[in-house]
Coordinates of N, CA and C in Angstrom, one line a residue:
X1 N 136.6 119.9 87.4 CA 137.7 119.7 88.5 C 137.5 119.6 89.7
X2 N 138.7 118.8 90.5 CA 138.4 117.4 91.7 C 137.9 118.2 93.0
X3 N 137.5 118.1 94.4 CA 137.2 118.5 95.7 C 138.3 119.3 96.0
X4 N 139.7 118.4 96.0 CA 140.8 118.2 96.7 C 141.4 119.5 95.8
X5 N 141.2 119.9 94.8 CA 142.0 121.1 93.9 C 141.3 122.2 94.7
X6 N 140.1 122.0 94.8 CA 139.3 123.3 95.0 C 139.2 123.8 96.4
X7 N 139.0 122.7 97.3 CA 139.2 123.1 98.7 C 140.6 124.1 99.8
X8 N 142.0 123.9 98.5 CA 142.6 124.8 98.7 C 142.2 126.2 98.4
X9 N 141.1 126.3 97.9 CA 140.9 127.9 97.7 C 140.9 128.8 98.8
X10 N 141.2 130.0 99.0 CA 140.4 130.8 100.2 C 138.8 130.4 100.6
X11 N 138.0 130.8 99.4 CA 136.4 130.7 100.3 C 136.2 129.1 100.8
X12 N 136.9 128.1 99.8 CA 136.4 126.5 100.4 C 137.2 126.6 101.4
X13 N 138.5 126.6 101.4 CA 138.8 126.2 102.8 C 138.6 126.9 104.0
X14 N 138.2 128.3 103.9 CA 137.8 129.1 104.9 C 136.4 128.3 105.5
X15 N 135.7 127.7 104.5 CA 134.3 127.7 105.2 C 134.3 126.0 105.8
X16 N 135.2 125.1 104.9 CA 135.4 124.2 105.6 C 136.1 123.8 106.9
X17 N 137.5 125.1 106.9 CA 137.8 125.0 108.5 C 136.8 125.4 109.5
X18 N 136.0 126.3 108.9 CA 134.9 126.9 110.5 C 134.2 126.0 110.6
X19 N 133.6 125.4 109.8 CA 132.8 124.0 109.6 C 133.0 122.9 110.6
X20 N 134.9 122.3 110.5 CA 135.6 121.8 111.2 C 136.0 122.2 112.6
X21 N 135.6 123.1 113.0 CA 135.7 124.0 114.3 C 134.3 123.8 115.4
X22 N 133.4 124.2 114.5 CA 131.8 124.2 114.9 C 131.8 122.9 115.1
X23 N 132.3 121.8 114.6 CA 132.0 120.3 115.1 C 132.6 119.4 115.6
X24 N 133.6 120.2 115.7 CA 134.6 119.7 116.9 C 134.2 120.1 118.4
X25 N 133.5 121.8 118.3 CA 133.1 122.1 119.6 C 132.1 121.1 120.2
X26 N 131.2 120.7 118.9 CA 129.6 120.1 119.7 C 130.3 118.7 120.2
X27 N 130.6 117.8 119.6 CA 131.4 117.0 119.7 C 131.7 116.5 120.9
X28 N 133.3 118.1 120.7 CA 133.7 117.6 122.4 C 132.8 118.0 123.5
X29 N 131.8 118.5 123.9 CA 130.9 119.3 124.5 C 130.3 117.6 125.3
X30 N 129.9 117.5 123.8 CA 129.1 116.0 124.7 C 129.9 114.7 124.7
X31 N 131.6 114.7 124.5 CA 132.3 113.7 124.9 C 132.3 113.7 126.3
X32 N 132.9 115.6 126.9 CA 132.9 115.5 128.1 C 131.9 115.1 129.3
X33 N 130.6 115.7 128.3 CA 129.6 115.5 129.0 C 129.6 113.6 129.7
X34 N 129.7 113.1 128.8 CA 129.3 111.2 128.9 C 131.0 110.9 129.8
X35 N 131.8 111.3 129.5 CA 133.3 111.2 130.7 C 132.5 111.4 132.1
X36 N 132.1 112.1 132.2 CA 131.9 113.0 133.8 C 130.6 112.1 134.4
X37 N 129.6 111.7 133.4 CA 128.2 111.3 133.9 C 128.5 110.1 133.9
X38 N 129.1 108.8 133.7 CA 129.2 107.4 133.3 C 130.3 107.5 133.7
X39 N 131.3 108.1 134.1 CA 132.7 107.3 134.7 C 133.5 106.5 133.7
X40 N 133.1 106.9 132.7 CA 133.9 106.0 130.8 C 133.8 107.1 129.9
X41 N 134.5 106.9 129.1 CA 135.0 107.8 128.0 C 133.6 107.1 127.1
X42 N 133.8 108.4 126.8 CA 132.2 109.0 125.6 C 132.1 107.3 124.5
X43 N 130.9 107.0 124.3 CA 130.7 105.7 123.3 C 130.1 106.1 122.4
X44 N 129.6 107.4 122.3 CA 129.3 108.1 120.9 C 128.6 109.1 121.4
X45 N 127.9 110.3 120.1 CA 127.1 110.6 120.5 C 125.9 110.5 120.3
X46 N 125.2 111.2 121.7 CA 123.8 110.4 122.5 C 122.7 111.6 122.9
X47 N 121.1 111.0 122.7 CA 120.7 112.0 123.1 C 119.7 111.5 124.3
X48 N 118.7 112.6 124.7 CA 118.0 111.9 126.0 C 116.4 112.4 125.9
X49 N 115.9 111.4 127.1 CA 114.2 111.8 127.1 C 114.0 113.0 127.5
X50 N 112.9 113.6 127.3 CA 112.7 114.9 127.4 C 111.7 114.9 128.4
X51 N 111.6 114.0 129.3 CA 110.9 113.9 130.5 C 111.4 113.4 132.1
X52 N 111.3 114.3 132.9 CA 112.0 113.6 133.8 C 111.9 113.0 134.6
X53 N 113.1 112.1 135.1 CA 113.4 110.5 135.3 C 113.1 110.2 136.6
X54 N 112.2 109.1 136.9 CA 111.9 109.5 138.0 C 112.6 108.7 138.8
X55 N 112.1 108.9 140.6 CA 113.7 108.1 141.3 C 113.9 106.7 141.3
X56 N 114.8 106.6 141.1 CA 114.6 104.7 141.3 C 115.6 104.3 142.4
X57 N 114.9 103.0 142.8 CA 115.4 103.0 144.2 C 116.8 102.5 144.0
X58 N 117.7 102.7 145.0 CA 118.8 102.7 145.1 C 119.7 100.9 145.1
X59 N 118.5 100.3 145.7 CA 119.1 99.0 145.8 C 119.4 98.1 144.9
X60 N 118.4 98.5 143.7 CA 118.5 97.5 142.3 C 119.9 97.5 141.5
X61 N 120.0 99.0 141.3 CA 121.3 98.9 140.5 C 122.3 99.4 140.8
X62 N 122.6 98.8 142.4 CA 123.6 98.9 143.3 C 124.4 97.6 143.2
X63 N 123.2 96.5 142.7 CA 123.6 94.8 142.3 C 124.7 95.1 141.5
X64 N 124.2 95.9 140.2 CA 124.6 95.3 139.2 C 126.1 95.0 139.1
X65 N 127.2 96.3 140.1 CA 128.3 96.1 139.7 C 129.1 94.5 140.5
X66 N 128.2 94.6 141.8 CA 128.4 93.0 142.0 C 128.4 92.1 141.7
X67 N 127.3 92.0 140.9 CA 127.1 90.7 140.2 C 128.5 90.8 138.9
X68 N 129.0 91.6 138.5 CA 129.7 91.8 137.0 C 130.9 91.7 138.3
X69 N 131.9 92.2 139.2 CA 132.7 91.6 139.7 C 132.6 89.8 140.2
X70 N 131.5 89.4 139.9 CA 131.6 88.2 140.2 C 131.2 87.1 139.0
X71 N 131.7 87.9 137.8 CA 132.1 87.3 136.5 C 130.7 86.9 135.7
X72 N 129.4 87.8 136.3 CA 128.1 87.7 135.3 C 127.9 88.3 134.2
X73 N 127.1 88.2 133.1 CA 127.0 89.0 132.4 C 126.0 90.1 132.3
X74 N 126.8 91.4 131.6 CA 126.2 92.4 131.8 C 124.5 92.3 131.9
X75 N 124.1 93.5 132.9 CA 122.5 93.9 132.7 C 122.3 94.0 131.2
X76 N 121.1 93.5 131.0 CA 120.7 93.9 129.7 C 118.9 94.6 129.5
X77 N 119.3 95.8 129.9 CA 118.3 96.5 130.0 C 118.2 97.2 131.5
X78 N 117.1 98.3 131.8 CA 116.6 98.2 132.7 C 118.0 99.7 133.6
X79 N 117.5 100.0 134.9 CA 118.0 100.7 135.4 C 119.9 100.5 136.1
X80 N 120.8 100.9 135.6 CA 121.6 100.4 135.8 C 122.8 101.3 136.6
X81 N 124.1 100.8 137.0 CA 124.9 102.3 137.8 C 125.5 102.7 136.5
X82 N 126.0 104.1 137.0 CA 127.2 104.9 136.2 C 128.6 103.6 135.9
X83 N 128.7 103.1 134.6 CA 129.6 102.4 134.1 C 129.5 101.1 133.9
X84 N 128.1 101.1 134.3 CA 127.9 99.4 133.7 C 127.7 99.3 132.0
X85 N 128.0 98.3 131.5 CA 128.4 98.3 130.0 C 127.0 98.0 129.4
X86 N 126.9 99.1 128.4 CA 125.7 99.2 127.5 C 125.7 97.9 126.5
X87 N 124.5 96.9 126.7 CA 124.2 95.7 125.9 C 124.3 96.4 124.0
X88 N 124.7 95.3 123.1 CA 124.6 95.7 121.8 C 123.2 95.8 121.5
X89 N 123.0 97.1 121.2 CA 122.2 97.4 120.2 C 121.0 97.9 121.7
X90 N 121.0 98.4 122.5 CA 120.7 99.5 123.4 C 121.1 100.6 123.6
X91 N 120.2 101.5 124.5 CA 120.8 103.1 124.2 C 120.3 103.5 125.7
X92 N 120.8 104.6 126.4 CA 120.4 104.9 127.1 C 119.6 106.5 127.4
X93 N 118.5 106.1 127.8 CA 116.9 106.7 127.3 C 116.3 107.6 129.3
X94 N 117.4 107.6 130.0 CA 117.1 108.6 131.3 C 118.1 108.3 132.3
X95 N 118.4 109.3 132.9 CA 119.7 109.2 134.0 C 118.9 110.0 135.3
X96 N 119.8 109.4 136.4 CA 119.0 109.6 137.3 C 120.0 110.2 138.7
X97 N 120.5 111.2 138.6 CA 121.5 111.9 139.7 C 121.3 110.9 141.1
X98 N 120.2 111.0 141.3 CA 120.3 110.1 142.6 C 120.8 108.8 142.9
X99 N 120.7 108.2 141.9 CA 120.4 106.8 141.7 C 122.0 106.1 142.4
X100 N 122.0 105.0 142.4 CA 123.0 104.5 142.9 C 123.7 104.7 143.7
X101 N 123.0 105.1 144.8 CA 123.9 105.9 146.1 C 124.4 107.1 146.3
X102 N 124.2 108.1 144.8 CA 124.9 109.5 144.1 C 126.0 109.2 143.1
X103 N 125.4 107.7 143.1 CA 126.7 108.1 141.8 C 126.1 108.0 140.4
X104 N 124.9 107.8 140.4 CA 124.0 108.3 139.2 C 123.7 107.0 138.7
X105 N 122.5 107.0 137.8 CA 122.2 105.7 137.3 C 121.6 105.8 135.7
X106 N 121.4 104.8 134.9 CA 120.9 105.0 133.6 C 120.1 104.4 133.4
X107 N 119.0 104.6 132.8 CA 118.4 103.7 132.1 C 118.9 102.8 130.7
X108 N 118.7 101.4 130.5 CA 119.4 101.4 129.0 C 117.9 100.7 128.2
X109 N 117.7 100.5 127.3 CA 116.2 100.2 126.8 C 116.3 100.1 125.5
X110 N 115.8 99.6 124.3 CA 116.8 98.8 123.1 C 116.2 99.5 122.0
X111 N 117.3 100.1 121.4 CA 116.9 101.2 120.4 C 115.6 101.1 119.3
X112 N 115.1 101.8 119.0 CA 113.6 101.9 117.9 C 113.5 103.6 117.5
X113 N 113.1 103.3 116.3 CA 112.9 104.5 115.5 C 112.1 105.5 116.3
X114 N 112.7 106.9 116.7 CA 112.0 107.9 116.8 C 112.2 107.8 118.7
X115 N 113.6 107.4 119.3 CA 114.0 107.5 120.7 C 114.4 108.5 121.2
X116 N 114.4 109.1 122.4 CA 115.5 110.1 122.9 C 116.5 109.8 123.7
X117 N 117.6 109.5 123.7 CA 118.7 109.5 124.5 C 119.5 110.0 125.0
X118 N 120.6 109.9 126.1 CA 120.9 110.8 126.7 C 122.6 110.9 126.0
X119 N 123.2 111.5 126.7 CA 125.0 111.9 126.5 C 125.8 110.8 126.9
X120 N 126.4 110.5 125.9 CA 127.2 109.1 126.2 C 126.5 107.6 126.1
X121 N 125.2 107.6 125.3 CA 124.5 106.2 125.2 C 125.5 106.1 123.8
X122 N 125.3 105.2 122.9 CA 126.1 105.1 121.6 C 124.8 105.1 120.5
X123 N 125.2 105.7 119.1 CA 124.3 105.3 118.3 C 124.9 104.2 117.7
X124 N 122.9 103.1 117.3 CA 123.1 102.1 116.4 C 123.4 102.3 115.3
X125 N 124.4 101.8 114.6 CA 124.2 101.4 113.3 C 122.8 101.6 112.7
X126 N 123.2 102.8 111.7 CA 121.9 102.9 110.6 C 120.4 103.5 111.1
X127 N 121.5 104.6 112.3 CA 120.4 105.5 112.7 C 120.9 107.0 112.5
X128 N 120.0 107.5 112.7 CA 121.0 109.5 112.6 C 120.3 110.0 113.6
X129 N 120.9 111.6 114.0 CA 120.6 112.3 115.1 C 119.2 113.4 114.9
X130 N 118.4 113.4 114.7 CA 117.7 114.7 114.3 C 117.0 115.7 114.7
X131 N 117.2 115.7 116.2 CA 116.9 117.2 116.9 C 117.9 117.1 118.2
X132 N 117.8 117.9 119.2 CA 118.5 118.0 120.5 C 117.6 118.9 121.2
X133 N 117.7 118.7 122.2 CA 116.6 119.4 123.2 C 118.0 119.7 125.0
X134 N 118.2 120.9 124.9 CA 119.4 120.8 125.7 C 118.7 120.5 127.4
X135 N 117.5 120.8 127.9 CA 117.2 120.4 128.8 C 117.2 118.8 128.7
X136 N 117.1 117.7 128.0 CA 116.6 116.6 128.1 C 117.1 115.6 128.9
X137 N 116.6 115.0 129.7 CA 117.6 114.2 130.2 C 118.4 114.5 131.7
X138 N 117.2 114.8 132.1 CA 117.3 115.5 133.6 C 118.4 116.6 133.6
X139 N 118.7 117.8 132.1 CA 119.6 118.4 132.4 C 120.6 118.2 131.4
X140 N 121.3 117.1 131.2 CA 122.3 116.7 129.8 C 122.3 116.6 129.1
X141 N 121.1 116.9 128.4 CA 121.0 117.4 127.0 C 120.0 115.8 126.3
X142 N 119.6 116.2 125.3 CA 119.0 115.0 124.9 C 119.1 115.2 123.0
X143 N 119.1 113.9 122.9 CA 119.3 114.0 121.5 C 117.8 113.3 120.5
X144 N 117.9 113.2 119.3 CA 116.5 112.2 118.8 C 117.4 111.0 118.0
X145 N 116.7 110.3 117.7 CA 117.4 109.5 117.0 C 116.2 108.7 116.2
X146 N 116.8 108.3 114.9 CA 115.6 108.0 114.1 C 116.3 107.0 113.2
X147 N 115.6 106.3 112.5 CA 116.5 105.3 111.0 C 116.6 105.8 110.0
X148 N 117.7 106.0 109.2 CA 118.1 107.1 108.0 C 117.2 107.1 106.9
X149 N 116.9 108.0 106.6 CA 116.3 107.9 105.3 C 116.5 109.2 104.2
X150 N 116.0 109.5 103.1 CA 116.7 110.5 102.2 C 116.2 111.8 102.7
X151 N 116.3 112.7 102.7 CA 115.9 113.9 102.8 C 116.1 114.0 104.4
X152 N 116.2 114.0 105.7 CA 116.2 114.3 106.7 C 116.9 114.8 107.0
X153 N 117.0 115.8 108.4 CA 117.8 116.9 108.6 C 118.3 116.3 109.8
X154 N 119.4 116.6 110.0 CA 120.5 115.8 110.8 C 120.8 117.0 111.3
X155 N 121.8 116.5 112.8 CA 122.2 117.6 113.9 C 123.7 117.2 114.2
X156 N 124.3 118.9 114.3 CA 125.9 118.2 114.2 C 126.1 117.0 114.9
X157 N 127.4 116.2 114.5 CA 127.8 115.2 115.3 C 127.1 114.1 114.9
X158 N 125.7 114.3 114.2 CA 125.3 112.7 114.0 C 125.9 112.0 112.8
X159 N 125.8 110.3 112.3 CA 126.5 109.9 111.7 C 126.2 110.0 110.7
X160 N 126.8 110.1 109.4 CA 125.9 109.8 108.1 C 125.9 108.6 107.3
X161 N 125.1 108.1 107.5 CA 125.1 106.8 106.9 C 125.6 105.9 105.3
X162 N 126.3 105.0 105.1 CA 126.8 104.7 104.3 C 126.0 104.6 103.1
X163 N 126.5 105.5 102.0 CA 125.7 105.9 101.0 C 125.2 107.2 100.8
X164 N 125.0 107.7 101.7 CA 124.7 108.6 101.9 C 125.5 110.4 101.9
X165 N 124.9 111.6 101.3 CA 125.5 112.7 101.5 C 125.1 113.8 101.7
X166 N 125.6 114.3 102.8 CA 125.4 116.1 102.7 C 125.0 116.9 102.0
X167 N 123.8 117.6 101.9 CA 123.3 118.4 100.9 C 122.8 119.9 100.9
X168 N 122.7 119.5 102.6 CA 122.0 121.1 102.6 C 122.8 121.7 104.1
X169 N 122.5 122.8 104.5 CA 123.1 123.3 105.8 C 122.3 124.6 106.4
X170 N 121.6 124.1 107.4 CA 120.4 125.5 108.3 C 121.3 125.6 109.9
X171 N 121.9 126.7 109.7 CA 122.5 127.3 111.2 C 122.0 127.3 112.5
X172 N 120.5 127.4 112.1 CA 119.5 127.7 113.1 C 118.8 125.9 113.5
X173 N 119.3 124.9 112.6 CA 118.5 124.0 112.8 C 119.5 123.1 114.2
X174 N 118.3 122.0 114.6 CA 118.0 120.9 115.9 C 118.8 122.3 117.0
X175 N 117.9 123.3 116.9 CA 117.7 124.3 118.3 C 119.5 124.9 118.4
X176 N 119.6 125.3 117.1 CA 120.8 126.0 117.0 C 122.4 125.4 117.0
X177 N 122.4 124.4 116.9 CA 123.6 123.3 116.8 C 124.3 123.4 115.4
X178 N 123.1 123.6 114.7 CA 123.3 123.0 113.2 C 122.8 122.0 112.7
X179 N 122.0 122.0 111.6 CA 121.8 120.7 111.0 C 121.8 120.9 109.1
X180 N 121.9 119.3 108.6 CA 122.7 119.3 108.0 C 121.5 118.1 107.2
X181 N 121.1 118.2 106.1 CA 119.8 117.5 104.5 C 121.1 116.4 104.5
X182 N 120.2 114.9 104.8 CA 121.2 114.0 104.0 C 120.0 113.0 103.6
X183 N 120.9 113.1 102.1 CA 120.5 112.1 100.8 C 121.2 111.3 100.8
X184 N 120.5 110.2 100.0 CA 120.9 109.5 98.9 C 122.0 109.6 97.8
X185 N 122.9 109.3 97.8 CA 123.9 109.9 96.9 C 123.5 109.7 95.5
X186 N 123.5 110.6 94.4 CA 123.2 110.6 93.0 C 123.8 111.9 92.3
X187 N 124.2 111.5 91.3 CA 124.8 112.6 90.1 C 124.2 113.4 90.3
X188 N 124.8 114.7 90.3 CA 123.9 116.1 90.6 C 123.4 116.6 91.9
X189 N 123.9 116.2 92.8 CA 123.3 116.7 94.0 C 124.9 117.5 93.8
X190 N 123.8 118.6 94.9 CA 125.3 119.5 95.2 C 126.1 119.0 97.0
X191 N 126.9 118.7 97.3 CA 127.2 118.2 98.2 C 128.1 119.4 99.2
X192 N 128.0 119.4 101.0 CA 128.4 120.3 101.5 C 130.1 119.9 101.7
X193 N 130.5 120.9 102.8 CA 131.9 120.5 102.9 C 131.7 119.9 103.8
X194 N 132.9 117.9 104.3 CA 132.4 117.1 105.0 C 132.0 116.2 104.7
X195 N 130.9 116.5 103.4 CA 130.2 115.3 102.7 C 131.2 114.2 102.5
X196 N 130.7 112.8 102.8 CA 131.5 111.8 102.5 C 131.0 111.5 100.6
X197 N 132.2 111.3 99.7 CA 131.9 111.1 98.1 C 131.8 109.6 98.4
X198 N 130.5 109.0 98.3 CA 130.7 107.5 98.2 C 131.0 106.7 97.0
X199 N 131.5 105.5 97.1 CA 132.3 104.9 96.0 C 131.9 105.0 94.6
X200 N 132.0 105.0 93.3 CA 131.3 105.6 92.1 C 131.4 106.9 91.5
X201 N 131.4 107.7 92.9 CA 131.4 109.1 92.6 C 132.6 110.4 92.9
X202 N 132.8 111.1 92.0 CA 133.5 112.0 92.4 C 132.7 113.3 92.5
X203 N 133.7 114.4 93.2 CA 133.3 115.9 93.2 C 133.7 116.5 92.1
X204 N 132.9 117.2 91.8 CA 133.2 118.4 90.1 C 133.5 120.1 90.3
X205 N 132.2 120.7 90.2 CA 132.5 121.8 90.3 C 132.4 122.5 91.4
X206 N 133.2 123.7 91.8 CA 132.6 124.3 93.0 C 131.4 125.5 93.0
X207 N 130.4 125.5 94.1 CA 129.6 127.1 94.4 C 130.1 127.3 95.7
X208 N 131.1 128.8 95.8 CA 131.0 129.2 97.1 C 129.6 129.6 98.1
X209 N 128.2 129.9 97.1 CA 127.5 130.2 97.8 C 126.8 129.0 98.5
X210 N 126.7 127.3 97.5 CA 126.1 126.4 97.7 C 126.4 126.2 99.6
X211 N 125.2 125.0 99.7 CA 124.7 124.5 101.2 C 125.1 125.9 102.2
X212 N 124.1 126.3 101.9 CA 123.5 127.0 103.1 C 124.7 128.7 103.6
X213 N 125.4 128.6 102.2 CA 126.8 129.4 102.5 C 128.1 128.9 103.1
X214 N 128.0 127.6 103.3 CA 129.5 127.0 103.5 C 130.1 126.3 102.1
X215 N 129.4 126.6 100.9 CA 130.0 126.1 99.6 C 129.7 125.1 99.3
X216 N 129.6 124.3 98.2 CA 128.8 123.5 97.8 C 129.9 122.7 96.6
X217 N 129.9 121.1 96.3 CA 130.8 120.5 95.3 C 129.6 119.9 94.5
X218 N 129.7 119.4 93.2 CA 128.6 118.3 92.4 C 128.7 117.4 92.4
X219 N 128.5 116.4 92.6 CA 128.3 115.0 92.9 C 128.0 114.6 91.2
X220 N 129.0 113.8 91.1 CA 129.0 113.2 89.3 C 129.4 111.4 90.1
X221 N 129.2 110.9 88.7 CA 129.3 109.5 88.3 C 130.8 109.9 87.9
X222 N 131.7 108.5 88.4 CA 132.8 108.6 88.1 C 133.3 107.8 86.2

């Protein structure tokens, strides 16, 4: 039986709908935070440094917008004012509310495995979010980035890397926002609602009690 035919059932449909609702709430909250603090639309779910951000002299980050107006290239790292473009491969790791003469400033640093980033920071390709700290990044929330690896528990809103599927759910994970295990796709895995079905695979049998009670579908080769 295909996933599409099963998901129309009352059990599968209600579980998937509830899951989508929780995911939408989490991602929506992150987007609102990002838009408020950066002055731009959120570019992705992000995380934050779990330590207090030290005050930054306002003169240095304030120079960035002026340089941008003169046609200079975007800054590549360090403290920048809200709205400054984030260079490719960089993430936001600190936030100072009083920086840039009260407009707020952000610390841009190259991504690496095991880094906390702030709301509004991009999630670089190949990385997933594995932890959440509500008090991080000066109180706007912090998310822990790791390179994708089979068997990692990932938070609500984390990307699912190509070739991976979600196989289990823990409602209390990621400090209460929910967590899913991501595994490299292989025949015989039970996958959760919302999990991708990679090329070469199909979903067959449905188990209402799978995936931490959310329901699960059996993954098989085509």
